[in-house]
Coordinates of C-alpha atoms and ligand atoms in Angstrom, one line a residue:
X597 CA 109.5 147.6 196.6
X598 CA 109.2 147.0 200.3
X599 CA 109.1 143.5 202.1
X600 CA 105.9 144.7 203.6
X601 CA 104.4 144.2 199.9
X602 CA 106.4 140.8 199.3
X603 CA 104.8 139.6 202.5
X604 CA 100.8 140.7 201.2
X605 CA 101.8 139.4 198.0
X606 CA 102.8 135.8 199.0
X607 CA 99.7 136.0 201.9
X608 CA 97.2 136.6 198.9
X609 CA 98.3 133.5 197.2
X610 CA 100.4 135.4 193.9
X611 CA 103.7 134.1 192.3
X612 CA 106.5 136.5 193.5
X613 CA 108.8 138.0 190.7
X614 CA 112.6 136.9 191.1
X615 CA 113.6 140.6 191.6
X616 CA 111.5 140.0 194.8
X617 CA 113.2 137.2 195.9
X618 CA 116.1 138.1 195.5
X619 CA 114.8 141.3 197.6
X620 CA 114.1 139.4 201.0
X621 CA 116.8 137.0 200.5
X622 CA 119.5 139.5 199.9
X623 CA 118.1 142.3 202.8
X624 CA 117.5 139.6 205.3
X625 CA 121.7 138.8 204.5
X626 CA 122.2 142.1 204.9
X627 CA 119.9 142.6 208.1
X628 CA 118.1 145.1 206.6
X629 CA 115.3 142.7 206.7
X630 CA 114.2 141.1 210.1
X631 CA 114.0 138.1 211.4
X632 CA 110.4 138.8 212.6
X633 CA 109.3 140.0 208.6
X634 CA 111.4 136.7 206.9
X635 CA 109.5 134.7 209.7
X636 CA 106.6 136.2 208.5
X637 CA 107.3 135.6 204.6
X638 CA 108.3 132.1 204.9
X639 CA 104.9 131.3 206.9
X640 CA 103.0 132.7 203.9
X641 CA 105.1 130.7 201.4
X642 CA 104.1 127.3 204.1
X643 CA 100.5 128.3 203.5
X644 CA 100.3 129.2 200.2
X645 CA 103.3 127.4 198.7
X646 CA 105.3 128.0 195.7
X647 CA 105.1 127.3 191.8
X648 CA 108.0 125.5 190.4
X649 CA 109.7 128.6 188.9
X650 CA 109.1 130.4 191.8
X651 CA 111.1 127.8 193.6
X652 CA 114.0 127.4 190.9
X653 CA 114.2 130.8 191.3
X654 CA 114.5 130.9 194.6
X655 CA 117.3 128.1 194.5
X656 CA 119.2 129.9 192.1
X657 CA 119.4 132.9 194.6
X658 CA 120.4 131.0 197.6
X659 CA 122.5 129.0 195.6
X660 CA 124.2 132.3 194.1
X661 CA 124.2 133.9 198.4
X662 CA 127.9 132.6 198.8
X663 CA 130.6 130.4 197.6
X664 CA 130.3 127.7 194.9
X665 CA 132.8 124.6 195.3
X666 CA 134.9 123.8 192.2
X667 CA 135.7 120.3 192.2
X668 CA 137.3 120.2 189.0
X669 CA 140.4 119.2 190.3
X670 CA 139.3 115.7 191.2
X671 CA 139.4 113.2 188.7
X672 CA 136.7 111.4 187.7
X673 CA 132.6 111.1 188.4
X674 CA 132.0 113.0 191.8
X675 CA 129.0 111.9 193.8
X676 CA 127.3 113.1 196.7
X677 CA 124.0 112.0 198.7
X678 CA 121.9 113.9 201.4
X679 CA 118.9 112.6 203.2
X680 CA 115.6 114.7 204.0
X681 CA 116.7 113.3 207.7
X682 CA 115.6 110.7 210.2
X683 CA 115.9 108.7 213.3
X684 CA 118.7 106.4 213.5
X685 CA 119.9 107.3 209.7
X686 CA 123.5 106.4 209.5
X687 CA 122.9 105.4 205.6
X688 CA 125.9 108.1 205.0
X689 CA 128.2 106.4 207.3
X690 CA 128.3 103.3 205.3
X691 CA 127.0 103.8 202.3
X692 CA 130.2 106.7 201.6
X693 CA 132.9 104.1 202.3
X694 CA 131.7 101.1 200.6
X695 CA 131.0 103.6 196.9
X696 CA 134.6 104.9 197.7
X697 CA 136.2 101.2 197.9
X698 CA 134.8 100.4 194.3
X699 CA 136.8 103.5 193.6
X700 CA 134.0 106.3 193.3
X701 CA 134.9 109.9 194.5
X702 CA 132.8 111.1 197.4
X703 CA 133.5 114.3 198.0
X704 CA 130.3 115.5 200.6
X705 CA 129.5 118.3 203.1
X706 CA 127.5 117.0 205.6
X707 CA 125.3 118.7 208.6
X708 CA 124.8 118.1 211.7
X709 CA 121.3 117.1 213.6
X710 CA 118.7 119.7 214.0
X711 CA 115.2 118.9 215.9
X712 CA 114.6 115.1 216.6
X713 CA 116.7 114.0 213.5
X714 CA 121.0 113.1 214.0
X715 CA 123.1 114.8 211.3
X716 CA 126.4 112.6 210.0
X717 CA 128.8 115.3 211.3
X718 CA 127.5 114.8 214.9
X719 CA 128.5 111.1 214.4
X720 CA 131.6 112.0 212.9
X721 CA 132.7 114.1 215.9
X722 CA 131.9 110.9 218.5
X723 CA 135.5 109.3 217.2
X724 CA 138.0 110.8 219.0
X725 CA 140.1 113.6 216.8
X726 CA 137.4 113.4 214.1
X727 CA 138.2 116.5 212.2
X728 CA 135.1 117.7 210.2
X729 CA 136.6 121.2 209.0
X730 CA 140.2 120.3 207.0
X731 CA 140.9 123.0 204.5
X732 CA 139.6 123.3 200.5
X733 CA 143.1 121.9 199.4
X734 CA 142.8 119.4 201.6
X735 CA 139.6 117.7 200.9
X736 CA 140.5 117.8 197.5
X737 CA 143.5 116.6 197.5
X738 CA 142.1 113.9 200.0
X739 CA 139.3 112.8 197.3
X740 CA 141.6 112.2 195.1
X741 CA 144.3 110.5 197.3
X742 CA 141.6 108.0 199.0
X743 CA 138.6 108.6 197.4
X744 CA 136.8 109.8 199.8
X745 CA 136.1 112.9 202.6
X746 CA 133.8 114.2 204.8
X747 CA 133.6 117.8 206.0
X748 CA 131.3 120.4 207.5
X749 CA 128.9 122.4 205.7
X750 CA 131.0 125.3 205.1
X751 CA 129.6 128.7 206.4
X752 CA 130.6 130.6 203.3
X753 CA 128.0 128.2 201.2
X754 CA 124.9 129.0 201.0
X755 CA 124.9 131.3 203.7
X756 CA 121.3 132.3 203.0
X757 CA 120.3 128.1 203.4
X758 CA 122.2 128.4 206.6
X759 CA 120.5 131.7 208.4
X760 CA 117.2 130.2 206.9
X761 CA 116.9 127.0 208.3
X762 CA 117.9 128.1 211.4
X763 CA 115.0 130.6 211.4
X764 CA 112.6 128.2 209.7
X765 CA 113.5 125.6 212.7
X766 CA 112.0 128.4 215.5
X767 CA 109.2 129.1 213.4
X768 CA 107.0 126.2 212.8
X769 CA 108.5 126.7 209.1
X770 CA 110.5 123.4 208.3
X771 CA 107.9 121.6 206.4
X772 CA 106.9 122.8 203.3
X773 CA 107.9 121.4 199.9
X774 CA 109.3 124.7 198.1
X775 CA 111.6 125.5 201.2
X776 CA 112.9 122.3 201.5
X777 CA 113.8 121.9 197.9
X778 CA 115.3 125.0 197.7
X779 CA 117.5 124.4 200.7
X780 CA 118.6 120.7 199.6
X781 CA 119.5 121.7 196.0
X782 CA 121.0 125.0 196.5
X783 CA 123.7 123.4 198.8
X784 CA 123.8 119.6 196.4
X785 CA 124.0 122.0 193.8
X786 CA 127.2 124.6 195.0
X787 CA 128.9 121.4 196.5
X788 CA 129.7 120.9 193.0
X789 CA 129.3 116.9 192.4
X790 CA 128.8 115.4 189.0
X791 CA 125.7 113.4 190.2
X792 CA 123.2 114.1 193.1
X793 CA 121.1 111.0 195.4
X794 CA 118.8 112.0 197.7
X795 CA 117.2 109.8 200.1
X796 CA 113.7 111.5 200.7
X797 CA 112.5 110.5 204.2
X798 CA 108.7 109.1 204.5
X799 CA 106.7 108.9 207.7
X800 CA 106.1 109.7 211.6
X801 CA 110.0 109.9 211.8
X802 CA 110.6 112.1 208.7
X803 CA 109.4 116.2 207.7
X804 CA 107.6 114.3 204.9
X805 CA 104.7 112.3 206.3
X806 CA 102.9 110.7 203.3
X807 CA 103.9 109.2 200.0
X808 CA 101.9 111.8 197.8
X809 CA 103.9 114.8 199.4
X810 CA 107.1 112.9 198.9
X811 CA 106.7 112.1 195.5
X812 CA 106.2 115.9 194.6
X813 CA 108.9 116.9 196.8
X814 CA 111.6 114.4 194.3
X815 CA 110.0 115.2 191.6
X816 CA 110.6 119.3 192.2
X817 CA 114.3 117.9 193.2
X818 CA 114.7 116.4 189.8
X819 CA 113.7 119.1 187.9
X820 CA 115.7 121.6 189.5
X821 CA 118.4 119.2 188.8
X822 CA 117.8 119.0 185.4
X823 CA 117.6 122.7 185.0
X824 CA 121.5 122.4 185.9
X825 CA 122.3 119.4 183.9
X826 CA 123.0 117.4 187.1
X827 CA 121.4 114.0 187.6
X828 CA 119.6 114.0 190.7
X829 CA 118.2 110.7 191.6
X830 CA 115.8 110.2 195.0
X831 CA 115.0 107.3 196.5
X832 CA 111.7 107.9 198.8
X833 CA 111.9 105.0 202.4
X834 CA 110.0 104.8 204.8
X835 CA 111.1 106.0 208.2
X836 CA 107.6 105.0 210.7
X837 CA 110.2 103.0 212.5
X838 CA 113.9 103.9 213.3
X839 CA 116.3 102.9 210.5
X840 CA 118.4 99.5 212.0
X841 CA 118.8 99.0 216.2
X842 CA 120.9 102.3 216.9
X843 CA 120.0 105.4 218.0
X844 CA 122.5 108.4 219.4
X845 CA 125.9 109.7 218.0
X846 CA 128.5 106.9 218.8
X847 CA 125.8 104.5 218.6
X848 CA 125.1 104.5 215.6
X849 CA 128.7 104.6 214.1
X850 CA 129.2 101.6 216.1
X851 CA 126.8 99.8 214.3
X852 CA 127.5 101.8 210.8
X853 CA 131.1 99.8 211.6
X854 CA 129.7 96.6 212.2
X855 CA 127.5 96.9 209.2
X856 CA 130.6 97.8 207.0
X857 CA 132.2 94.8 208.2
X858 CA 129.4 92.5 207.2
X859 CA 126.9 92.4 210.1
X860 CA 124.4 95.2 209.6
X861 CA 120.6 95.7 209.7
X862 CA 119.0 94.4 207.4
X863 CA 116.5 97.6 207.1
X864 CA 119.7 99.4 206.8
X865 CA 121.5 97.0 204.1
X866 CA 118.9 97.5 202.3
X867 CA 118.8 101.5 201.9
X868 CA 122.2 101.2 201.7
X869 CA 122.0 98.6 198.8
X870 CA 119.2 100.5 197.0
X871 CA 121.7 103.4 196.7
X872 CA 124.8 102.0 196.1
X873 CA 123.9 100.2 193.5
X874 CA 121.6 103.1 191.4
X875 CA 125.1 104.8 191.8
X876 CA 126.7 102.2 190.8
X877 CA 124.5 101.5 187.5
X878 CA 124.6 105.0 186.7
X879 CA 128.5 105.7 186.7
X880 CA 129.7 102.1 185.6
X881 CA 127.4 101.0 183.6
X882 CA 126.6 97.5 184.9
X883 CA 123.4 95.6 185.7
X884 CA 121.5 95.6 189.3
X885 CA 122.0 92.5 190.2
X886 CA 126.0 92.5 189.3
X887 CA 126.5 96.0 191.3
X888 CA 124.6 94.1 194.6
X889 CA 127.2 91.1 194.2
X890 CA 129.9 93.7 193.8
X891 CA 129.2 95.6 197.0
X892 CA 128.1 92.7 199.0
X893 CA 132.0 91.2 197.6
X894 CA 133.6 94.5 199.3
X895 CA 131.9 93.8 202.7
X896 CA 133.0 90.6 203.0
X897 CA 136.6 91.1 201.8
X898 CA 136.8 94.2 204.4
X899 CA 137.7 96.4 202.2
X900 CA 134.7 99.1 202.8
X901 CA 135.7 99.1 206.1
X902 CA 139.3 99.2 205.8
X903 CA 137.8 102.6 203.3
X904 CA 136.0 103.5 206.6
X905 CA 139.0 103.3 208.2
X906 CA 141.6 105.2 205.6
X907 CA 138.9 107.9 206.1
X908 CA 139.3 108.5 209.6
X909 CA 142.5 107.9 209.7
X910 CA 143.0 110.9 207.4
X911 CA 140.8 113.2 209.1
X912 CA 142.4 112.6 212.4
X913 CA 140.3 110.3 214.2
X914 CA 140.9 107.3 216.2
X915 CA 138.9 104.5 215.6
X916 CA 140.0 102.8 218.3
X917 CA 138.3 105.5 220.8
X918 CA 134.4 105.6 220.3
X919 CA 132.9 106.1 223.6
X920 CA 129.6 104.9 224.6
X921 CA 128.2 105.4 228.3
X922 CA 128.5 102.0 230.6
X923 CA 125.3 102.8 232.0
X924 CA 123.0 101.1 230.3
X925 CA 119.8 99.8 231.2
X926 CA 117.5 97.4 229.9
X927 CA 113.7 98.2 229.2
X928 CA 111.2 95.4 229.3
X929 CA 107.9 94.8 227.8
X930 CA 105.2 95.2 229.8
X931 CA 102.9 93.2 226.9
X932 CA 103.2 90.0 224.8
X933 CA 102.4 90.5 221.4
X934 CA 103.9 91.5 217.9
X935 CA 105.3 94.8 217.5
X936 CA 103.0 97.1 215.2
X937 CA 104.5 100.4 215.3
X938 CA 108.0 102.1 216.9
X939 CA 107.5 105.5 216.7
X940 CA 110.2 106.8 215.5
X941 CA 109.3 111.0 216.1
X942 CA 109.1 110.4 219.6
X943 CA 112.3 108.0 220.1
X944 CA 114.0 110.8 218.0
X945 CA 113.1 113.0 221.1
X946 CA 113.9 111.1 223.9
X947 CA 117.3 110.6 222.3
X948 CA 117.3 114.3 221.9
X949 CA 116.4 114.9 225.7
X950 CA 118.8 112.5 227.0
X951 CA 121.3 114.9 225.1
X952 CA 121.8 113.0 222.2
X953 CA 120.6 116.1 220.0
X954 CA 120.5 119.5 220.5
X955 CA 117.2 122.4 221.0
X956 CA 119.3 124.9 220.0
X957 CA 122.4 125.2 217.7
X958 CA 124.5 126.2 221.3
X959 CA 124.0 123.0 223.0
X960 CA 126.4 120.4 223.7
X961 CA 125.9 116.7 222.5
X962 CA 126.6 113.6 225.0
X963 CA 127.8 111.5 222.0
X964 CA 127.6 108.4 223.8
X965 CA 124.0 108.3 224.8
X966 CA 121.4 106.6 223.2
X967 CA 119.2 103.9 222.7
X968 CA 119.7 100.5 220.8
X969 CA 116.4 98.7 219.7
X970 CA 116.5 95.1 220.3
X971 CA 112.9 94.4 218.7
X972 CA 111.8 95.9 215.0
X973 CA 108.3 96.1 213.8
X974 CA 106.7 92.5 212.7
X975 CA 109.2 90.8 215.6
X976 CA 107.3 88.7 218.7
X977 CA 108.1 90.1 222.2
X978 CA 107.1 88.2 225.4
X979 CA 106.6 89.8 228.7
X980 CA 109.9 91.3 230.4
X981 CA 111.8 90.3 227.2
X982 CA 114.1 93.5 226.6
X983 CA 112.5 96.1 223.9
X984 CA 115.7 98.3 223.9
X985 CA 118.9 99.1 225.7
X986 CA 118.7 102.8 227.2
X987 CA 122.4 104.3 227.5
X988 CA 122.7 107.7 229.8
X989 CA 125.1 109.8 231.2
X990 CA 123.7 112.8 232.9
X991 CA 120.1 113.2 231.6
X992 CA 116.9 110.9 232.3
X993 CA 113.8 110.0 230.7
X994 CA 110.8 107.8 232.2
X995 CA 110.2 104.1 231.4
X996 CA 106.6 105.1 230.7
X997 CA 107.6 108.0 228.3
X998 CA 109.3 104.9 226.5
X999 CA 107.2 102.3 226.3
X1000 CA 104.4 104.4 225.2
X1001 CA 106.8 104.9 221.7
X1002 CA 105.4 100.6 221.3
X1003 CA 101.8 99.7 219.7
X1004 CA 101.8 95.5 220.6
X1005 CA 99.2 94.0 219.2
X1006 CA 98.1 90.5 219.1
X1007 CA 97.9 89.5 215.5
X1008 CA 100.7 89.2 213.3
X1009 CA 102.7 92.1 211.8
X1010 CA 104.2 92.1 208.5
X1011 CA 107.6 93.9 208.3
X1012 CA 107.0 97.1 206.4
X1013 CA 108.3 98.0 203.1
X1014 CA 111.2 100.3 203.5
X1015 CA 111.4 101.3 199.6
X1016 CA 108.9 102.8 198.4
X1017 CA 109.5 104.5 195.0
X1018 CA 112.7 105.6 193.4
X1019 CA 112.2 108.8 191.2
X1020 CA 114.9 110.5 188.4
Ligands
LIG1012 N1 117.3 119.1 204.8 C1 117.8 120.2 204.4 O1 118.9 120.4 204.1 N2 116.9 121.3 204.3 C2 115.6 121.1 204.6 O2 114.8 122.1 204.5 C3 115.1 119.9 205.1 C4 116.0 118.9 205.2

């Protein structure tokens, strides 16, 4: 077997064998395969995609590449949630707090941001002292203490996810249904949590760009779930327009604060809801309605943020220090109207150039740049009214280049839906 045959085989359109799979995924972790041929097979697999036991397949053998977490030693129902990614997604950020103040464990590895989309860790890191990389013992024995931790993608897990992505994000090779179930589930599934959400991203801001592609991709996700007796649930939203006002690092855990204190979003409240309370249902047993009552009860007591708190507290941090750059600016409309679209791809990249993201996995983030909307789609904005609040430190970006994110038109907008099907 040579990869040079794996490659023609996948390019003609055939089902690959797991012996072969596990063929390019183990040479290309031992370098005996290049980055140049595994560029070349994961283009063919874009093209020609994968059947589902092709891709189970291929999850087991990622998920098989490195370490698997045992989380036995924490009592009770583990969860954990990941999101496909998106602009101004800090659902993780308060939705992790407010589960582990109703006394759920959340014991989660997060990532960091990647392209135009933030990653939680990123945020994380924007509180002084954050620390996202305490020891095994550690985070376990923090779950169980308070419930709750958040840590680092660890390299010794899926190690093959890890040099993967990385290539598949130089190579035009992100967005294709197979790959990206492969690499969510192989790294839900060897975190080792009793029951899997995943928020699966829809629109200009997201990888997946339509409803039909979306619903295939969560339905793949459940199965390979099921094939390991773990409930995975996902929840597909829409992400055409940034999710709540912020945008950028300390930005956005600003307003994850705020929102865990009572005065969020309501875009965001409502993802954050949505999820909660699924969990909820499914590890206590209660009705809907009762599990919203419940968590909107632990955001009005405090005692989600006080979680929030506890949290960074143990991991170091200082609340107290979250930086965000005093030069801010305001940006005005040029038009009177109701907002139609915010395009969320392109904000994603002017927060990115301003240095809110990174190109390449070397760069440095400016944690407190960013941008905070002050309009949403369906709102009325008059002429020189402020559209959003542009924070910058030592990169720059053209009024023009921002105002061009806005459709205004003249009729009015109704405020999209932001749920759009729930699939387990
Ligand atoms: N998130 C992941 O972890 N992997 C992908 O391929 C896409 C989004």
């Amino acid at each position: 077997m040579t990869i040079i045959d794996i490659i023609n085989k996948k390019r003609l359109g055939k089902e690959l064998k797991r012996e072969e799979l596990e063929f390019a995924i183990e040479g290309y972790l031992d370098n005996s395969i290049k980055d140049y041929q595994m560029s070349s097979l994961l283009m063919a697999i874009v093209i020609n995609g994968m059947t589902e036991s092709e891709t189970i397949n291929l999850t087991d053998i990622m998920l098989k590449s490195g370490d698997i977490f045992d989380l036995s030693k924490i009592d009770g129902i583990i969860v954990d949630k990941h999101s496909t990614g998106g602009v101004g997604d800090k659902v993780t950020l308060v939705l992790a707090p407010l589960l582990a103040s109703l006394d759920i464990k959340i014991a989660k590895m997060s990532g960091r941001g990647l392209g135009h989309t933030g990653g939680t860790i990123d945020k994380l890191e924007s509180i002084e002292g954050f620390n996202v990389n305490i020891s095994k013992d550690k985070f376990i024995k923090q779950v169980n203490d308070i419930n709750i931790a958040l840590i680092s993608q660890s390299d010794t897990i899926v190690p093959a996810d890890k040099k993967l992505y990385a290539l598949r994000d130089v190579t035009g090779t992100v967005e294709s249904i197979p790959l990206i179930a492969s690499s969510v589930m192989s790294k839900k599934l060897a975190s080792g949590a009793d029951v899997i959400l995943i928020d699966v991203t829809v629109g200009r801001g997201a990888l997946i760009k339509n409803l039909k592609d979306a619903r295939r991709l969560a339905n793949l996700m459940v199965k390979i779930g099921k094939a390991y007796r773990k409930p995975t649930i996902c929840i597909l939203t829409s992400m055409e327009e940034p999710l709540g006002y912020a945008i950028g690092n300390a930005l956005e855990v600003k307003e994850a604060i705020d929102t865990l204190k009572g005065n969020g979003p309501d875009d965001l409240l409502e993802v954050v809801m949505t999820l909660c309370s699924i969990i909820i249902g499914a590890t206590k047993k209660i009705s809907n309605s009762e599990a919203k009552k419940m968590l909107i009860n632990q955001l009005k007591n405090k005692k989600a943020y006080n979680k929030f708190k506890q949290l960074v507290e143990a991991q170091d941090g200082d609340i107290t220090n979250i930086k965000v750059s005093d030069k801010a600016f305001s940006i005005k409309s040029e038009k009177e109207g109701y907002i139609a679209k915010i395009d969320a791809l392109r904000l994603g990249e002017i927060a990115k150039k301003i240095g809110a993201g990174r190109s390449t996995l070397k760069d440095k983030i400016d944690y407190e740049v960013g941008l905070v909307l002050s309009k949403k789609v369906g709102d009325y904005v008059e002429v020189d009214e402020e559209l959003l609040k542009l924070y910058l430190n030592k990169k720059d970006v053209s009024i023009k280049e921002i105002l061009d994110c806005y459709t205004i038109v003249e009729n009015k907008i109704d405020k999209p839906k932001l749920i759009l099907d729930i699939i387990k």
